[in-house]
Short mmCIF file of C-alpha atoms in Angstrom, two decimals:
data_model
loop_
_atom_site.label_atom_id
_atom_site.label_comp_id
_atom_site.label_asym_id
_atom_site.label_seq_id
_atom_site.Cartn_x
_atom_site.Cartn_y
_atom_site.Cartn_z
CA MET Q 26 -27.04 25.13 72.08
CA ILE Q 27 -25.29 24.14 69.07
CA ILE Q 28 -23.36 20.82 69.95
CA ASP Q 29 -21.13 19.32 67.36
CA CYS Q 30 -20.57 15.73 67.89
CA HIS Q 31 -18.11 15.04 65.46
CA GLY Q 32 -15.01 16.98 65.48
CA HIS Q 33 -11.50 15.05 65.64
CA TYR Q 34 -7.74 16.92 66.32
CA THR Q 35 -6.76 16.57 63.65
CA THR Q 36 -5.14 20.78 63.22
CA ALA Q 37 -2.66 19.25 66.54
CA PRO Q 38 0.86 20.95 67.11
CA GLU Q 39 3.99 19.53 65.34
CA PRO Q 40 5.38 17.82 67.77
CA HIS Q 41 3.17 15.21 68.25
CA GLN Q 42 3.77 13.85 65.22
CA VAL Q 43 6.95 13.66 64.89
CA PHE Q 44 6.68 12.23 68.35
CA ARG Q 45 3.81 9.36 66.30
CA GLU Q 46 6.99 9.17 62.98
CA ALA Q 47 9.53 8.20 65.61
CA GLN Q 48 7.55 6.08 67.67
CA LEU Q 49 6.17 3.92 64.55
CA GLU Q 50 10.01 4.39 63.40
CA ALA Q 51 11.58 2.88 66.66
CA HIS Q 52 9.37 0.19 66.32
CA ALA Q 53 10.03 -0.76 62.72
CA SER Q 54 13.60 -0.94 64.01
CA GLY Q 55 13.06 -2.87 67.61
CA LYS Q 56 14.55 0.35 69.87
CA PRO Q 57 12.46 1.48 72.95
CA LEU Q 58 9.78 3.72 72.13
CA PRO Q 59 10.83 7.20 72.59
CA GLU Q 60 8.98 9.43 75.69
CA LEU Q 61 6.37 12.08 74.80
CA PRO Q 62 6.70 15.24 73.38
CA HIS Q 63 6.77 18.58 74.43
CA ILE Q 64 4.54 20.01 73.54
CA SER Q 65 3.64 23.98 75.46
CA ASP Q 66 -0.21 25.62 76.37
CA ASP Q 67 0.27 28.04 73.54
CA GLN Q 68 1.02 26.02 70.94
CA ILE Q 69 -2.36 24.06 72.03
CA ARG Q 70 -4.11 27.52 72.35
CA GLU Q 71 -2.42 28.52 68.87
CA SER Q 72 -3.43 25.45 67.25
CA VAL Q 73 -7.40 25.36 68.04
CA GLU Q 74 -7.84 29.30 67.80
CA LYS Q 75 -6.86 29.62 64.68
CA ASN Q 76 -8.82 26.37 63.44
CA GLN Q 77 -11.48 24.60 65.28
CA LEU Q 78 -12.73 27.37 68.06
CA ARG Q 79 -13.07 30.91 64.83
CA LEU Q 80 -14.79 28.04 62.64
CA LEU Q 81 -16.98 26.46 65.26
CA ARG Q 82 -17.73 30.98 66.26
CA GLU Q 83 -17.91 31.90 62.84
CA ARG Q 84 -20.07 29.68 61.59
CA GLY Q 85 -22.30 29.68 65.25
CA ALA Q 86 -22.36 25.95 67.15
CA ASP Q 87 -21.75 26.56 71.17
CA MET Q 88 -20.27 23.67 71.34
CA THR Q 89 -17.77 20.55 70.13
CA ILE Q 90 -17.37 16.89 70.94
CA PHE Q 91 -13.86 16.34 70.64
CA SER Q 92 -11.95 13.15 69.42
CA PRO Q 93 -8.06 12.61 68.48
CA ARG Q 94 -7.95 12.82 64.97
CA ALA Q 95 -9.81 9.59 63.82
CA SER Q 96 -7.41 8.24 59.92
CA ALA Q 97 -4.17 8.76 62.86
CA MET Q 98 -5.46 5.91 65.17
CA ALA Q 99 -4.26 3.96 62.12
CA HIS Q 100 -4.63 1.43 64.82
CA HIS Q 101 -3.28 -1.57 62.11
CA LEU Q 102 0.37 -0.24 62.04
CA GLY Q 103 2.79 -1.48 65.32
CA ASP Q 104 1.79 -3.74 67.58
CA ARG Q 105 -0.01 -3.43 71.12
CA ALA Q 106 2.14 -0.82 73.26
CA VAL Q 107 2.71 1.01 70.10
CA SER Q 108 -1.02 1.87 70.41
CA GLU Q 109 -1.93 1.98 74.22
CA GLN Q 110 0.95 4.68 73.75
CA TRP Q 111 -0.32 6.48 70.52
CA THR Q 112 -3.52 6.21 72.33
CA MET Q 113 -2.62 7.74 75.68
CA ALA Q 114 -1.20 10.72 73.95
CA CYS Q 115 -3.91 12.01 72.00
CA ASN Q 116 -7.04 11.38 74.17
CA ASN Q 117 -4.43 13.57 77.44
CA LEU Q 118 -3.70 16.04 74.63
CA ILE Q 119 -7.61 15.96 73.71
CA LYS Q 120 -8.07 16.13 77.48
CA ARG Q 121 -5.84 19.54 77.66
CA VAL Q 122 -7.76 21.78 74.78
CA VAL Q 123 -10.96 20.14 76.33
CA ASP Q 124 -9.27 21.85 79.90
CA LEU Q 125 -8.21 24.77 78.13
CA PHE Q 126 -10.84 26.53 76.54
CA PRO Q 127 -13.81 24.13 78.47
CA ASP Q 128 -16.91 26.19 76.77
CA TYR Q 129 -16.45 25.31 73.38
CA PHE Q 130 -15.02 21.14 74.09
CA ILE Q 131 -15.20 18.40 74.92
CA GLY Q 132 -13.63 14.72 74.98
CA VAL Q 133 -14.41 11.47 73.31
CA CYS Q 134 -12.04 9.50 73.28
CA GLN Q 135 -9.61 6.71 70.69
CA LEU Q 136 -8.73 3.68 71.86
CA PRO Q 137 -5.91 1.85 72.40
CA GLN Q 138 -6.83 -2.00 68.99
CA SER Q 139 -4.54 -3.59 66.81
CA PRO Q 140 -5.64 -6.34 64.39
CA GLY Q 141 -5.51 -9.55 66.85
CA VAL Q 142 -5.82 -7.82 69.76
CA SER Q 143 -9.15 -8.48 72.19
CA ILE Q 144 -11.20 -5.78 72.61
CA GLU Q 145 -11.05 -5.78 76.60
CA HIS Q 146 -7.76 -4.47 76.38
CA SER Q 147 -10.05 -1.12 74.56
CA ILE Q 148 -12.18 -1.08 78.68
CA SER Q 149 -9.16 0.06 81.49
CA GLU Q 150 -8.26 3.15 78.07
CA LEU Q 151 -11.85 3.63 78.31
CA GLU Q 152 -12.20 3.55 81.57
CA ARG Q 153 -9.23 6.28 81.56
CA THR Q 154 -10.60 8.93 79.61
CA VAL Q 155 -14.30 8.55 81.04
CA ASN Q 156 -13.70 8.27 85.41
CA GLU Q 157 -10.33 10.45 84.72
CA LEU Q 158 -11.07 13.04 82.36
CA GLY Q 159 -14.56 13.54 82.17
CA PHE Q 160 -14.69 11.85 78.55
CA VAL Q 161 -17.88 11.49 77.61
CA GLY Q 162 -17.97 8.86 74.67
CA CYS Q 163 -14.94 7.21 72.72
CA ASN Q 164 -15.11 6.17 69.13
CA LEU Q 165 -15.09 2.56 68.02
CA ASN Q 166 -13.36 0.83 65.51
CA PRO Q 167 -14.69 -1.84 63.25
CA ASP Q 168 -11.26 -2.62 61.60
CA PRO Q 169 -8.46 -2.41 63.42
CA SER Q 170 -6.95 -4.21 59.99
CA GLY Q 171 -7.31 -0.89 57.92
CA GLY Q 172 -8.86 -1.49 55.60
CA HIS Q 173 -8.92 -5.98 55.21
CA TRP Q 174 -11.76 -5.91 57.52
CA THR Q 175 -10.69 -9.19 59.41
CA SER Q 176 -11.75 -8.80 62.49
CA ALA Q 177 -15.37 -9.46 63.56
CA PRO Q 178 -18.40 -8.90 62.90
CA LEU Q 179 -20.24 -5.56 65.59
CA THR Q 180 -21.98 -7.93 67.55
CA ASP Q 181 -19.88 -10.98 67.81
CA ARG Q 182 -19.59 -11.85 71.19
CA SER Q 183 -16.18 -10.75 71.54
CA TRP Q 184 -17.28 -7.52 71.40
CA TYR Q 185 -19.60 -7.98 74.59
CA PRO Q 186 -17.32 -7.72 77.62
CA PHE Q 187 -16.93 -3.98 76.24
CA PHE Q 188 -20.12 -2.88 75.04
CA GLU Q 189 -20.89 -4.42 78.75
CA LYS Q 190 -18.71 -1.55 80.29
CA MET Q 191 -20.42 1.00 77.79
CA VAL Q 192 -23.29 0.39 79.26
CA GLU Q 193 -21.65 0.26 82.90
CA LEU Q 194 -20.35 3.89 82.00
CA ASP Q 195 -23.36 4.53 79.84
CA VAL Q 196 -21.11 6.31 77.27
CA PRO Q 197 -22.08 5.52 73.80
CA ALA Q 198 -18.97 4.09 70.77
CA MET Q 199 -19.65 6.84 67.32
CA ILE Q 200 -18.19 4.03 64.61
CA HIS Q 201 -15.08 5.10 63.56
CA VAL Q 202 -12.39 3.69 61.10
CA SER Q 203 -9.50 4.75 60.84
CA GLY Q 204 -6.69 5.23 58.21
CA SER Q 205 -6.65 2.05 55.34
CA CYS Q 206 -3.78 0.35 54.06
CA ASN Q 207 -5.74 -1.11 51.46
CA HIS Q 208 -4.82 1.07 47.81
CA ASN Q 209 -8.99 0.20 46.76
CA PHE Q 210 -10.21 2.29 49.88
CA HIS Q 211 -9.58 5.85 50.00
CA ALA Q 212 -9.77 6.58 53.54
CA THR Q 213 -12.12 8.87 53.53
CA GLY Q 214 -14.26 8.60 50.00
CA ALA Q 215 -14.77 5.17 50.30
CA HIS Q 216 -13.63 3.82 54.03
CA TYR Q 217 -15.19 5.12 56.19
CA ILE Q 218 -18.38 5.16 54.13
CA ASN Q 219 -17.99 2.09 53.64
CA ALA Q 220 -17.03 1.44 56.93
CA ASP Q 221 -20.74 3.25 58.29
CA THR Q 222 -22.79 1.31 56.02
CA THR Q 223 -21.40 -1.71 56.61
CA ALA Q 224 -21.60 -1.36 60.16
CA PHE Q 225 -25.75 -0.26 60.29
CA MET Q 226 -25.53 -3.87 57.81
CA GLN Q 227 -24.42 -6.14 61.26
CA PHE Q 228 -25.93 -4.88 63.47
CA LEU Q 229 -29.61 -5.01 60.92
CA GLN Q 230 -28.68 -9.00 60.42
CA GLY Q 231 -27.88 -9.24 64.44
CA ASP Q 232 -29.24 -9.18 67.56
CA LEU Q 233 -26.71 -7.26 69.84
CA PHE Q 234 -29.52 -3.79 70.81
CA ASN Q 235 -32.25 -7.58 72.39
CA ASP Q 236 -28.95 -8.67 74.49
CA PHE Q 237 -27.81 -4.49 75.30
CA PRO Q 238 -31.66 -3.62 74.40
CA GLU Q 239 -29.32 0.66 75.93
CA LEU Q 240 -26.34 0.88 73.96
CA ARG Q 241 -26.09 3.34 71.71
CA PHE Q 242 -23.70 3.73 68.01
CA ILE Q 243 -23.66 7.17 66.82
CA ILE Q 244 -22.81 6.53 62.64
CA PRO Q 245 -21.12 9.13 61.14
CA HIS Q 246 -21.55 10.52 57.98
CA GLY Q 247 -24.89 10.86 57.63
CA GLY Q 248 -24.79 6.80 58.39
CA GLY Q 249 -22.90 6.10 55.66
CA ALA Q 250 -25.44 4.29 52.71
CA VAL Q 251 -27.74 4.25 54.37
CA PRO Q 252 -30.41 6.74 54.14
CA TYR Q 253 -29.66 7.18 50.03
CA HIS Q 254 -30.42 2.58 50.34
CA TRP Q 255 -33.14 2.62 53.53
CA GLY Q 256 -35.45 0.65 50.82
CA ARG Q 257 -32.96 -1.85 50.57
CA TYR Q 258 -32.47 -2.34 53.82
CA ARG Q 259 -36.27 -1.93 55.07
CA GLY Q 260 -36.51 -4.80 52.17
CA LEU Q 261 -34.02 -6.83 53.81
CA ALA Q 262 -34.71 -6.97 57.29
CA ASP Q 263 -38.13 -8.00 55.79
CA MET Q 264 -35.78 -10.87 54.24
CA LEU Q 265 -34.48 -11.84 56.74
CA LYS Q 266 -37.39 -12.46 59.29
CA GLN Q 267 -35.84 -9.68 61.06
CA PRO Q 268 -38.23 -6.95 62.43
CA PRO Q 269 -38.98 -3.18 61.43
CA LEU Q 270 -35.74 -0.68 61.50
CA ALA Q 271 -37.55 1.48 63.76
CA GLU Q 272 -37.88 -1.32 66.38
CA HIS Q 273 -34.82 -3.53 65.36
CA VAL Q 274 -32.10 -0.50 65.32
CA MET Q 275 -32.56 2.68 64.92
CA LYS Q 276 -33.88 2.66 68.29
CA ASN Q 277 -29.64 2.50 69.46
CA VAL Q 278 -28.58 4.03 66.38
CA PHE Q 279 -28.23 7.11 65.37
CA PHE Q 280 -26.83 9.92 62.32
CA ASP Q 281 -24.81 12.92 61.86
CA THR Q 282 -25.31 15.94 59.60
CA CYS Q 283 -22.08 15.06 58.44
CA VAL Q 284 -23.10 15.30 54.66
CA TYR Q 285 -21.27 18.01 52.42
CA HIS Q 286 -24.13 19.67 50.16
CA GLN Q 287 -28.00 20.26 50.68
CA PRO Q 288 -29.52 18.16 48.93
CA GLY Q 289 -27.81 15.52 50.57
CA ILE Q 290 -28.86 16.86 53.83
CA ASP Q 291 -32.84 16.69 52.58
CA LEU Q 292 -32.85 13.20 52.04
CA LEU Q 293 -31.35 12.35 54.97
CA PHE Q 294 -34.62 14.61 56.77
CA ARG Q 295 -37.10 13.62 54.73
CA VAL Q 296 -35.62 9.13 55.46
CA ILE Q 297 -34.24 9.58 59.22
CA ASP Q 298 -37.12 9.48 62.29
CA ILE Q 299 -35.43 13.51 63.02
CA ASP Q 300 -34.33 11.45 66.97
CA ASN Q 301 -32.24 9.17 64.52
CA ILE Q 302 -30.70 13.04 63.75
CA LEU Q 303 -27.07 15.06 65.17
CA PHE Q 304 -25.52 17.83 63.56
CA GLY Q 305 -22.18 17.37 62.97
CA SER Q 306 -19.60 18.79 60.52
CA GLU Q 307 -15.73 16.47 61.18
CA MET Q 308 -14.31 20.07 60.86
CA VAL Q 309 -12.10 21.21 60.06
CA GLY Q 310 -11.67 17.36 59.14
CA ALA Q 311 -11.85 15.60 55.65
CA VAL Q 312 -13.60 17.50 52.91
CA ARG Q 313 -11.90 21.30 54.23
CA GLY Q 314 -12.86 23.67 50.34
CA ILE Q 315 -14.63 25.91 49.65
CA ASP Q 316 -17.76 23.83 47.26
CA PRO Q 317 -17.26 26.37 43.99
CA GLU Q 318 -21.41 25.52 42.85
CA THR Q 319 -22.65 28.08 46.59
CA GLY Q 320 -18.92 29.59 47.24
CA GLN Q 321 -18.62 28.26 50.55
CA TYR Q 322 -17.98 25.35 52.76
CA PHE Q 323 -19.00 22.05 52.25
CA ASP Q 324 -18.07 20.88 55.82
CA ASP Q 325 -21.01 24.25 56.70
CA THR Q 326 -23.11 21.39 57.09
CA LYS Q 327 -25.04 24.41 60.14
CA ARG Q 328 -25.20 25.96 56.87
CA TYR Q 329 -27.79 23.18 55.84
CA VAL Q 330 -29.44 22.41 58.92
CA ASP Q 331 -30.97 25.91 59.14
CA ALA Q 332 -32.28 25.81 55.22
CA LEU Q 333 -34.32 22.75 55.96
CA ASP Q 334 -37.73 23.82 57.64
CA LEU Q 335 -37.88 22.50 60.94
CA SER Q 336 -40.65 23.92 64.02
CA ALA Q 337 -38.76 24.57 66.75
CA GLU Q 338 -39.10 21.27 68.25
CA ASP Q 339 -37.24 19.21 65.92
CA HIS Q 340 -35.08 22.61 65.68
CA TYR Q 341 -33.81 21.90 69.13
CA LYS Q 342 -34.39 17.90 69.04
CA VAL Q 343 -31.09 18.04 65.93
CA TYR Q 344 -28.49 20.89 67.47
CA GLU Q 345 -28.99 20.03 71.50
CA GLY Q 346 -31.19 17.73 72.20
CA ASN Q 347 -30.67 14.13 70.47
CA ALA Q 348 -26.76 15.01 71.69
CA ARG Q 349 -27.93 15.69 75.16
CA ARG Q 350 -29.81 12.16 75.35
CA VAL Q 351 -27.12 10.17 73.86
CA TYR Q 352 -24.30 11.23 75.08
CA PRO Q 353 -26.02 11.50 79.04
CA ARG Q 354 -22.72 12.11 81.21
CA LEU Q 355 -22.34 16.04 78.37
CA ASN Q 356 -25.39 16.67 79.55
CA ALA Q 357 -24.58 16.31 82.98
CA ALA Q 358 -22.12 17.87 82.40
CA LEU Q 359 -24.10 21.09 81.26
CA GLU Q 360 -26.27 20.83 84.06
CA ALA Q 361 -23.73 21.50 85.88
CA ARG Q 362 -23.03 24.69 84.42
CA GLY Q 363 -25.51 25.42 84.65
CA LYS Q 364 -26.54 25.78 80.46
#
């Protein structure tokens, strides 16, 4: 089985985005927030069958861990009430996709984060989506300010109540920022990769996993700049009198394969232990075009992984086993189906 750990509903039906625009306009003008739009099952089917499901089948994968569009979380827009309404609308839409295509998608939630609002206010939505909707994890934004980094580091105790709930529910979090309102940082080309790298460095500097040894994070986009500068981070751990990375961070942190060229995948697998790599593509996502050098889609990451000389055991780990281990609720759901 091939499980893609990183997929977003980037093709949601148009009424969903129209609602978002109306919501933000109402907030800006001081009017009541609008009612949720009607979106039919047929609209959802069309949006998925022509896009994510078609590509999933064409590229030879079996299931996607599916979440709302990351760039549209936009926690820096509106206020707490806006974020809560938008988040529930997005998560409920993911649930409908999963219900329509249960063999191909399983849900991961967006959180109703807002700048300056305690992460404790996101706990109830995590509980709702896991306990009531059957989701298997969450996307956690380390920078709800949208590129200004006004939040405390992930190792700060202000995050601990949320981490306690993650451990209680036995769910991981993918560290994933949203859109950037800071013009210095292009959202997908700079802000995303910066955040991946920043989160890893925060973990390196802190002692979070001493307090939460069962906590699990996926750092997407191949771990940002981390694998490419692995020696730097090993050296910094030594200079900061921290344990070796394998002991200090890598029992709890995992990278996906959302790296869009063969040399990058080759380096990722040379540097990072196979037990810490989960297959992911982020399609249909940040880079949708065809690579003129290869004639293949940039985000067809399975093609790059298939080109590696992996043993059968390592092949299983990357494509299935690691995802089942990092997402225990996914594993339970698959076992309940006899998979």
